[in-house]
Amino acid sequence: HKSIKMKNILFLILIPLSVFSQHSKNMKEEKKADAMIIDLLENYSKAYEYKDFESIANYFDYPTTFKAPIGNTVLKDKEELIKFYKVARSSEVVGDDYWYSLYKKIKPIWINKDLCIIDAFYNRYGKKYNLVHEGRALYMFRKTDNGWKIFDVTIVPNWKMIFLFFTSLKKKI
């Protein structure tokens, strides 16, 4: 009877250790997955900065959806996406002074092993290192046969910037 009790006690002691060990392994895998998806987003951002439209298009899966306060757009293929980005990255849209962007905060939200949303806060800077825009976007990534790809971008309204824009516009009128 003592040996059965000892086995039971030993078993009860080892269960938490096993669970903790598995948890640690999962944490390492999650951190690796986070780093990989964040790296993709940062590389996409560099392609945007350099107006490398061909590279930008390679980060997407089609059809791709863009949602913004001014409306939604569905792009069915690479050619439509490149046309869209040529306008979106133009100086008429981002301003003549735009030089580069930096992410302030990036938070991956894993829906499952094949779907991840990145909640990204970013700043755009001008040629004199001045802040020209503060933004936030949700990037939806899915695992495809060609790796992880963006299939949806949602621009989150920045009410502070909208208020400042209309306040400065009102002063000019």
PDB file of C-alpha atoms in Angstrom:
ATOM      1  CA  HIS A   1       0.000   0.000   0.000  1.00  0.00           C
ATOM      2  CA  LYS A   2       2.844   2.391   0.760  1.00  0.00           C
ATOM      3  CA  SER A   3       4.294   2.023  -2.732  1.00  0.00           C
ATOM      4  CA  ILE A   4       0.925   2.855  -4.318  1.00  0.00           C
ATOM      5  CA  LYS A   5       0.604   5.936  -2.077  1.00  0.00           C
ATOM      6  CA  MET A   6       4.158   7.016  -2.970  1.00  0.00           C
ATOM      7  CA  LYS A   7       3.407   6.611  -6.681  1.00  0.00           C
ATOM      8  CA  ASN A   8       0.239   8.679  -6.285  1.00  0.00           C
ATOM      9  CA  ILE A   9       2.085  11.399  -4.376  1.00  0.00           C
ATOM     10  CA  LEU A  10       4.918  11.416  -6.919  1.00  0.00           C
ATOM     11  CA  PHE A  11       2.368  11.602  -9.734  1.00  0.00           C
ATOM     12  CA  LEU A  12       0.608  14.554  -8.079  1.00  0.00           C
ATOM     13  CA  ILE A  13       3.928  16.379  -7.681  1.00  0.00           C
ATOM     14  CA  LEU A  14       4.960  15.786 -11.302  1.00  0.00           C
ATOM     15  CA  ILE A  15       1.697  16.982 -12.892  1.00  0.00           C
ATOM     16  CA  PRO A  16       2.242  20.680 -12.066  1.00  0.00           C
ATOM     17  CA  LEU A  17       5.871  20.445 -13.179  1.00  0.00           C
ATOM     18  CA  SER A  18       4.799  18.932 -16.476  1.00  0.00           C
ATOM     19  CA  VAL A  19       2.163  21.614 -17.009  1.00  0.00           C
ATOM     20  CA  PHE A  20       4.660  24.362 -16.159  1.00  0.00           C
ATOM     21  CA  SER A  21       7.211  22.872 -18.556  1.00  0.00           C
ATOM     22  CA  GLN A  22       4.620  22.749 -21.343  1.00  0.00           C
ATOM     23  CA  HIS A  23       3.543  26.335 -20.574  1.00  0.00           C
ATOM     24  CA  SER A  24       7.150  27.516 -20.835  1.00  0.00           C
ATOM     25  CA  LYS A  25       7.515  25.761 -24.209  1.00  0.00           C
ATOM     26  CA  ASN A  26       4.293  27.375 -25.480  1.00  0.00           C
ATOM     27  CA  MET A  27       5.486  30.803 -24.290  1.00  0.00           C
ATOM     28  CA  LYS A  28       8.704  30.409 -26.290  1.00  0.00           C
ATOM     29  CA  GLU A  29       6.716  29.390 -29.392  1.00  0.00           C
ATOM     30  CA  GLU A  30       4.365  32.356 -28.940  1.00  0.00           C
ATOM     31  CA  LYS A  31       7.279  34.788 -28.615  1.00  0.00           C
ATOM     32  CA  LYS A  32       8.858  33.328 -31.756  1.00  0.00           C
ATOM     33  CA  ALA A  33       5.551  33.649 -33.656  1.00  0.00           C
ATOM     34  CA  ASP A  34       5.113  37.232 -32.371  1.00  0.00           C
ATOM     35  CA  ALA A  35       8.623  38.181 -33.505  1.00  0.00           C
ATOM     36  CA  MET A  36       8.070  36.651 -36.950  1.00  0.00           C
ATOM     37  CA  ILE A  37       4.760  38.464 -37.584  1.00  0.00           C
ATOM     38  CA  ILE A  38       6.112  41.784 -36.213  1.00  0.00           C
ATOM     39  CA  ASP A  39       9.153  41.442 -38.485  1.00  0.00           C
ATOM     40  CA  LEU A  40       6.825  41.052 -41.492  1.00  0.00           C
ATOM     41  CA  LEU A  41       4.926  44.186 -40.490  1.00  0.00           C
ATOM     42  CA  GLU A  42       8.119  46.218 -40.058  1.00  0.00           C
ATOM     43  CA  ASN A  43       9.440  45.051 -43.458  1.00  0.00           C
ATOM     44  CA  TYR A  44       6.106  46.022 -45.037  1.00  0.00           C
ATOM     45  CA  SER A  45       6.482  49.457 -43.405  1.00  0.00           C
ATOM     46  CA  LYS A  46       9.960  49.894 -44.929  1.00  0.00           C
ATOM     47  CA  ALA A  47       8.596  49.016 -48.377  1.00  0.00           C
ATOM     48  CA  TYR A  48       5.885  51.667 -47.811  1.00  0.00           C
ATOM     49  CA  GLU A  49       8.490  54.214 -46.761  1.00  0.00           C
ATOM     50  CA  TYR A  50      10.574  53.590 -49.923  1.00  0.00           C
ATOM     51  CA  LYS A  51       7.533  53.492 -52.246  1.00  0.00           C
ATOM     52  CA  ASP A  52       8.476  49.935 -53.235  1.00  0.00           C
ATOM     53  CA  PHE A  53       5.022  49.070 -54.537  1.00  0.00           C
ATOM     54  CA  GLU A  54       6.014  45.671 -55.935  1.00  0.00           C
ATOM     55  CA  SER A  55       7.340  44.610 -52.513  1.00  0.00           C
ATOM     56  CA  ILE A  56       4.294  46.052 -50.762  1.00  0.00           C
ATOM     57  CA  ALA A  57       2.038  43.932 -52.986  1.00  0.00           C
ATOM     58  CA  ASN A  58       3.950  40.775 -52.020  1.00  0.00           C
ATOM     59  CA  TYR A  59       2.924  41.203 -48.356  1.00  0.00           C
ATOM     60  CA  PHE A  60      -0.758  40.765 -49.277  1.00  0.00           C
ATOM     61  CA  ASP A  61      -3.186  37.971 -50.059  1.00  0.00           C
ATOM     62  CA  TYR A  62      -6.095  38.673 -52.373  1.00  0.00           C
ATOM     63  CA  PRO A  63      -8.748  39.848 -52.257  1.00  0.00           C
ATOM     64  CA  THR A  64      -7.601  42.395 -49.693  1.00  0.00           C
ATOM     65  CA  THR A  65      -9.876  44.738 -47.785  1.00  0.00           C
ATOM     66  CA  PHE A  66      -9.011  48.261 -46.611  1.00  0.00           C
ATOM     67  CA  LYS A  67     -11.324  49.953 -44.139  1.00  0.00           C
ATOM     68  CA  ALA A  68     -11.016  53.593 -43.168  1.00  0.00           C
ATOM     69  CA  PRO A  69     -13.231  56.345 -41.777  1.00  0.00           C
ATOM     70  CA  ILE A  70     -13.706  57.640 -45.350  1.00  0.00           C
ATOM     71  CA  GLY A  71     -14.869  54.260 -46.698  1.00  0.00           C
ATOM     72  CA  ASN A  72     -13.989  50.676 -47.504  1.00  0.00           C
ATOM     73  CA  THR A  73     -12.170  49.239 -50.510  1.00  0.00           C
ATOM     74  CA  VAL A  74     -11.774  45.676 -51.739  1.00  0.00           C
ATOM     75  CA  LEU A  75      -8.752  45.068 -53.980  1.00  0.00           C
ATOM     76  CA  LYS A  76      -9.036  41.896 -56.010  1.00  0.00           C
ATOM     77  CA  ASP A  77      -5.419  41.491 -57.152  1.00  0.00           C
ATOM     78  CA  LYS A  78      -1.842  42.746 -57.077  1.00  0.00           C
ATOM     79  CA  GLU A  79      -2.379  45.313 -59.854  1.00  0.00           C
ATOM     80  CA  GLU A  80      -5.291  46.965 -58.026  1.00  0.00           C
ATOM     81  CA  LEU A  81      -3.277  47.042 -54.802  1.00  0.00           C
ATOM     82  CA  ILE A  82      -0.310  48.725 -56.497  1.00  0.00           C
ATOM     83  CA  LYS A  83      -2.608  51.401 -58.012  1.00  0.00           C
ATOM     84  CA  PHE A  84      -4.187  51.918 -54.580  1.00  0.00           C
ATOM     85  CA  TYR A  85      -0.793  52.330 -52.867  1.00  0.00           C
ATOM     86  CA  LYS A  86       0.506  54.734 -55.499  1.00  0.00           C
ATOM     87  CA  VAL A  87      -2.329  57.052 -54.441  1.00  0.00           C
ATOM     88  CA  ALA A  88      -2.179  56.211 -50.706  1.00  0.00           C
ATOM     89  CA  ARG A  89       1.580  56.875 -50.588  1.00  0.00           C
ATOM     90  CA  SER A  90       1.451  60.004 -52.782  1.00  0.00           C
ATOM     91  CA  SER A  91       2.458  63.376 -51.343  1.00  0.00           C
ATOM     92  CA  GLU A  92      -1.168  64.518 -51.800  1.00  0.00           C
ATOM     93  CA  VAL A  93      -2.186  61.941 -49.185  1.00  0.00           C
ATOM     94  CA  VAL A  94       0.805  61.654 -46.800  1.00  0.00           C
ATOM     95  CA  GLY A  95       2.075  65.214 -47.347  1.00  0.00           C
ATOM     96  CA  ASP A  96       5.177  66.640 -48.998  1.00  0.00           C
ATOM     97  CA  ASP A  97       7.125  66.467 -45.756  1.00  0.00           C
ATOM     98  CA  TYR A  98       6.669  62.711 -45.055  1.00  0.00           C
ATOM     99  CA  TRP A  99       9.976  60.892 -44.675  1.00  0.00           C
ATOM    100  CA  TYR A 100       9.559  57.753 -42.541  1.00  0.00           C
ATOM    101  CA  SER A 101       7.344  55.918 -40.045  1.00  0.00           C
ATOM    102  CA  LEU A 102       8.047  54.226 -36.724  1.00  0.00           C
ATOM    103  CA  TYR A 103       5.814  51.918 -34.741  1.00  0.00           C
ATOM    104  CA  LYS A 104       5.216  53.063 -31.154  1.00  0.00           C
ATOM    105  CA  LYS A 105       3.405  49.918 -30.065  1.00  0.00           C
ATOM    106  CA  ILE A 106       2.707  46.620 -31.800  1.00  0.00           C
ATOM    107  CA  LYS A 107       0.440  44.039 -30.213  1.00  0.00           C
ATOM    108  CA  PRO A 108      -0.178  40.704 -31.957  1.00  0.00           C
ATOM    109  CA  ILE A 109      -3.553  39.153 -31.138  1.00  0.00           C
ATOM    110  CA  TRP A 110      -3.627  35.490 -32.122  1.00  0.00           C
ATOM    111  CA  ILE A 111      -7.087  34.294 -33.111  1.00  0.00           C
ATOM    112  CA  ASN A 112      -5.761  30.804 -33.893  1.00  0.00           C
ATOM    113  CA  LYS A 113      -2.568  29.278 -35.315  1.00  0.00           C
ATOM    114  CA  ASP A 114      -3.432  30.508 -38.842  1.00  0.00           C
ATOM    115  CA  LEU A 115      -4.869  33.965 -38.099  1.00  0.00           C
ATOM    116  CA  CYS A 116      -3.358  36.966 -36.332  1.00  0.00           C
ATOM    117  CA  ILE A 117      -4.445  40.583 -35.911  1.00  0.00           C
ATOM    118  CA  ILE A 118      -1.752  43.156 -35.248  1.00  0.00           C
ATOM    119  CA  ASP A 119      -2.865  46.252 -33.394  1.00  0.00           C
ATOM    120  CA  ALA A 120      -0.239  48.815 -34.395  1.00  0.00           C
ATOM    121  CA  PHE A 121       0.249  52.404 -33.239  1.00  0.00           C
ATOM    122  CA  TYR A 122       2.619  54.382 -35.437  1.00  0.00           C
ATOM    123  CA  ASN A 123       4.068  57.842 -35.991  1.00  0.00           C
ATOM    124  CA  ARG A 124       4.992  59.421 -39.299  1.00  0.00           C
ATOM    125  CA  TYR A 125       7.852  61.881 -39.335  1.00  0.00           C
ATOM    126  CA  GLY A 126       8.930  64.665 -41.662  1.00  0.00           C
ATOM    127  CA  LYS A 127      12.300  65.531 -43.135  1.00  0.00           C
ATOM    128  CA  LYS A 128      13.214  67.570 -40.041  1.00  0.00           C
ATOM    129  CA  TYR A 129      12.305  64.644 -37.744  1.00  0.00           C
ATOM    130  CA  ASN A 130       9.067  66.434 -36.902  1.00  0.00           C
ATOM    131  CA  LEU A 131       5.917  64.458 -36.121  1.00  0.00           C
ATOM    132  CA  VAL A 132       3.484  64.779 -39.045  1.00  0.00           C
ATOM    133  CA  HIS A 133       0.929  62.103 -38.150  1.00  0.00           C
ATOM    134  CA  GLU A 134      -0.049  59.736 -35.347  1.00  0.00           C
ATOM    135  CA  GLY A 135      -1.995  56.687 -36.441  1.00  0.00           C
ATOM    136  CA  ARG A 136      -3.316  53.295 -35.554  1.00  0.00           C
ATOM    137  CA  ALA A 137      -4.157  50.370 -37.798  1.00  0.00           C
ATOM    138  CA  LEU A 138      -5.302  46.784 -37.396  1.00  0.00           C
ATOM    139  CA  TYR A 139      -3.533  44.433 -39.798  1.00  0.00           C
ATOM    140  CA  MET A 140      -5.067  40.991 -40.268  1.00  0.00           C
ATOM    141  CA  PHE A 141      -2.600  38.284 -41.284  1.00  0.00           C
ATOM    142  CA  ARG A 142      -3.419  34.764 -42.385  1.00  0.00           C
ATOM    143  CA  LYS A 143      -1.168  31.819 -43.017  1.00  0.00           C
ATOM    144  CA  THR A 144      -1.152  30.852 -46.695  1.00  0.00           C
ATOM    145  CA  ASP A 145       0.778  28.409 -48.870  1.00  0.00           C
ATOM    146  CA  ASN A 146       3.103  31.368 -49.582  1.00  0.00           C
ATOM    147  CA  GLY A 147       3.661  32.286 -45.940  1.00  0.00           C
ATOM    148  CA  TRP A 148       1.930  34.879 -43.784  1.00  0.00           C
ATOM    149  CA  LYS A 149       0.030  37.539 -45.741  1.00  0.00           C
ATOM    150  CA  ILE A 150      -2.048  40.614 -44.909  1.00  0.00           C
ATOM    151  CA  PHE A 151      -5.644  40.350 -46.109  1.00  0.00           C
ATOM    152  CA  ASP A 152      -7.301  43.206 -44.246  1.00  0.00           C
ATOM    153  CA  VAL A 153      -6.168  46.629 -43.033  1.00  0.00           C
ATOM    154  CA  THR A 154      -8.410  48.747 -40.839  1.00  0.00           C
ATOM    155  CA  ILE A 155      -7.396  52.339 -40.153  1.00  0.00           C
ATOM    156  CA  VAL A 156      -8.612  53.295 -36.692  1.00  0.00           C
ATOM    157  CA  PRO A 157      -9.890  56.884 -36.557  1.00  0.00           C
ATOM    158  CA  ASN A 158      -7.570  59.288 -34.755  1.00  0.00           C
ATOM    159  CA  TRP A 159     -10.095  61.721 -33.312  1.00  0.00           C
ATOM    160  CA  LYS A 160      -7.370  63.905 -31.795  1.00  0.00           C
ATOM    161  CA  MET A 161      -5.811  64.539 -35.224  1.00  0.00           C
ATOM    162  CA  ILE A 162      -9.238  65.047 -36.833  1.00  0.00           C
ATOM    163  CA  PHE A 163     -10.120  67.612 -34.139  1.00  0.00           C
ATOM    164  CA  LEU A 164      -6.805  69.446 -34.644  1.00  0.00           C
ATOM    165  CA  PHE A 165      -7.301  69.457 -38.420  1.00  0.00           C
ATOM    166  CA  PHE A 166     -10.779  70.975 -38.201  1.00  0.00           C
ATOM    167  CA  THR A 167      -9.681  73.432 -35.507  1.00  0.00           C
ATOM    168  CA  SER A 168      -6.838  74.704 -37.726  1.00  0.00           C
ATOM    169  CA  LEU A 169      -9.172  74.774 -40.740  1.00  0.00           C
ATOM    170  CA  LYS A 170     -11.729  76.837 -38.793  1.00  0.00           C
ATOM    171  CA  LYS A 171      -9.002  79.396 -37.903  1.00  0.00           C
ATOM    172  CA  LYS A 172      -8.198  79.816 -41.634  1.00  0.00           C
ATOM    173  CA  ILE A 173     -11.831  80.493 -42.586  1.00  0.00           C
TER     174      ILE A 173
END
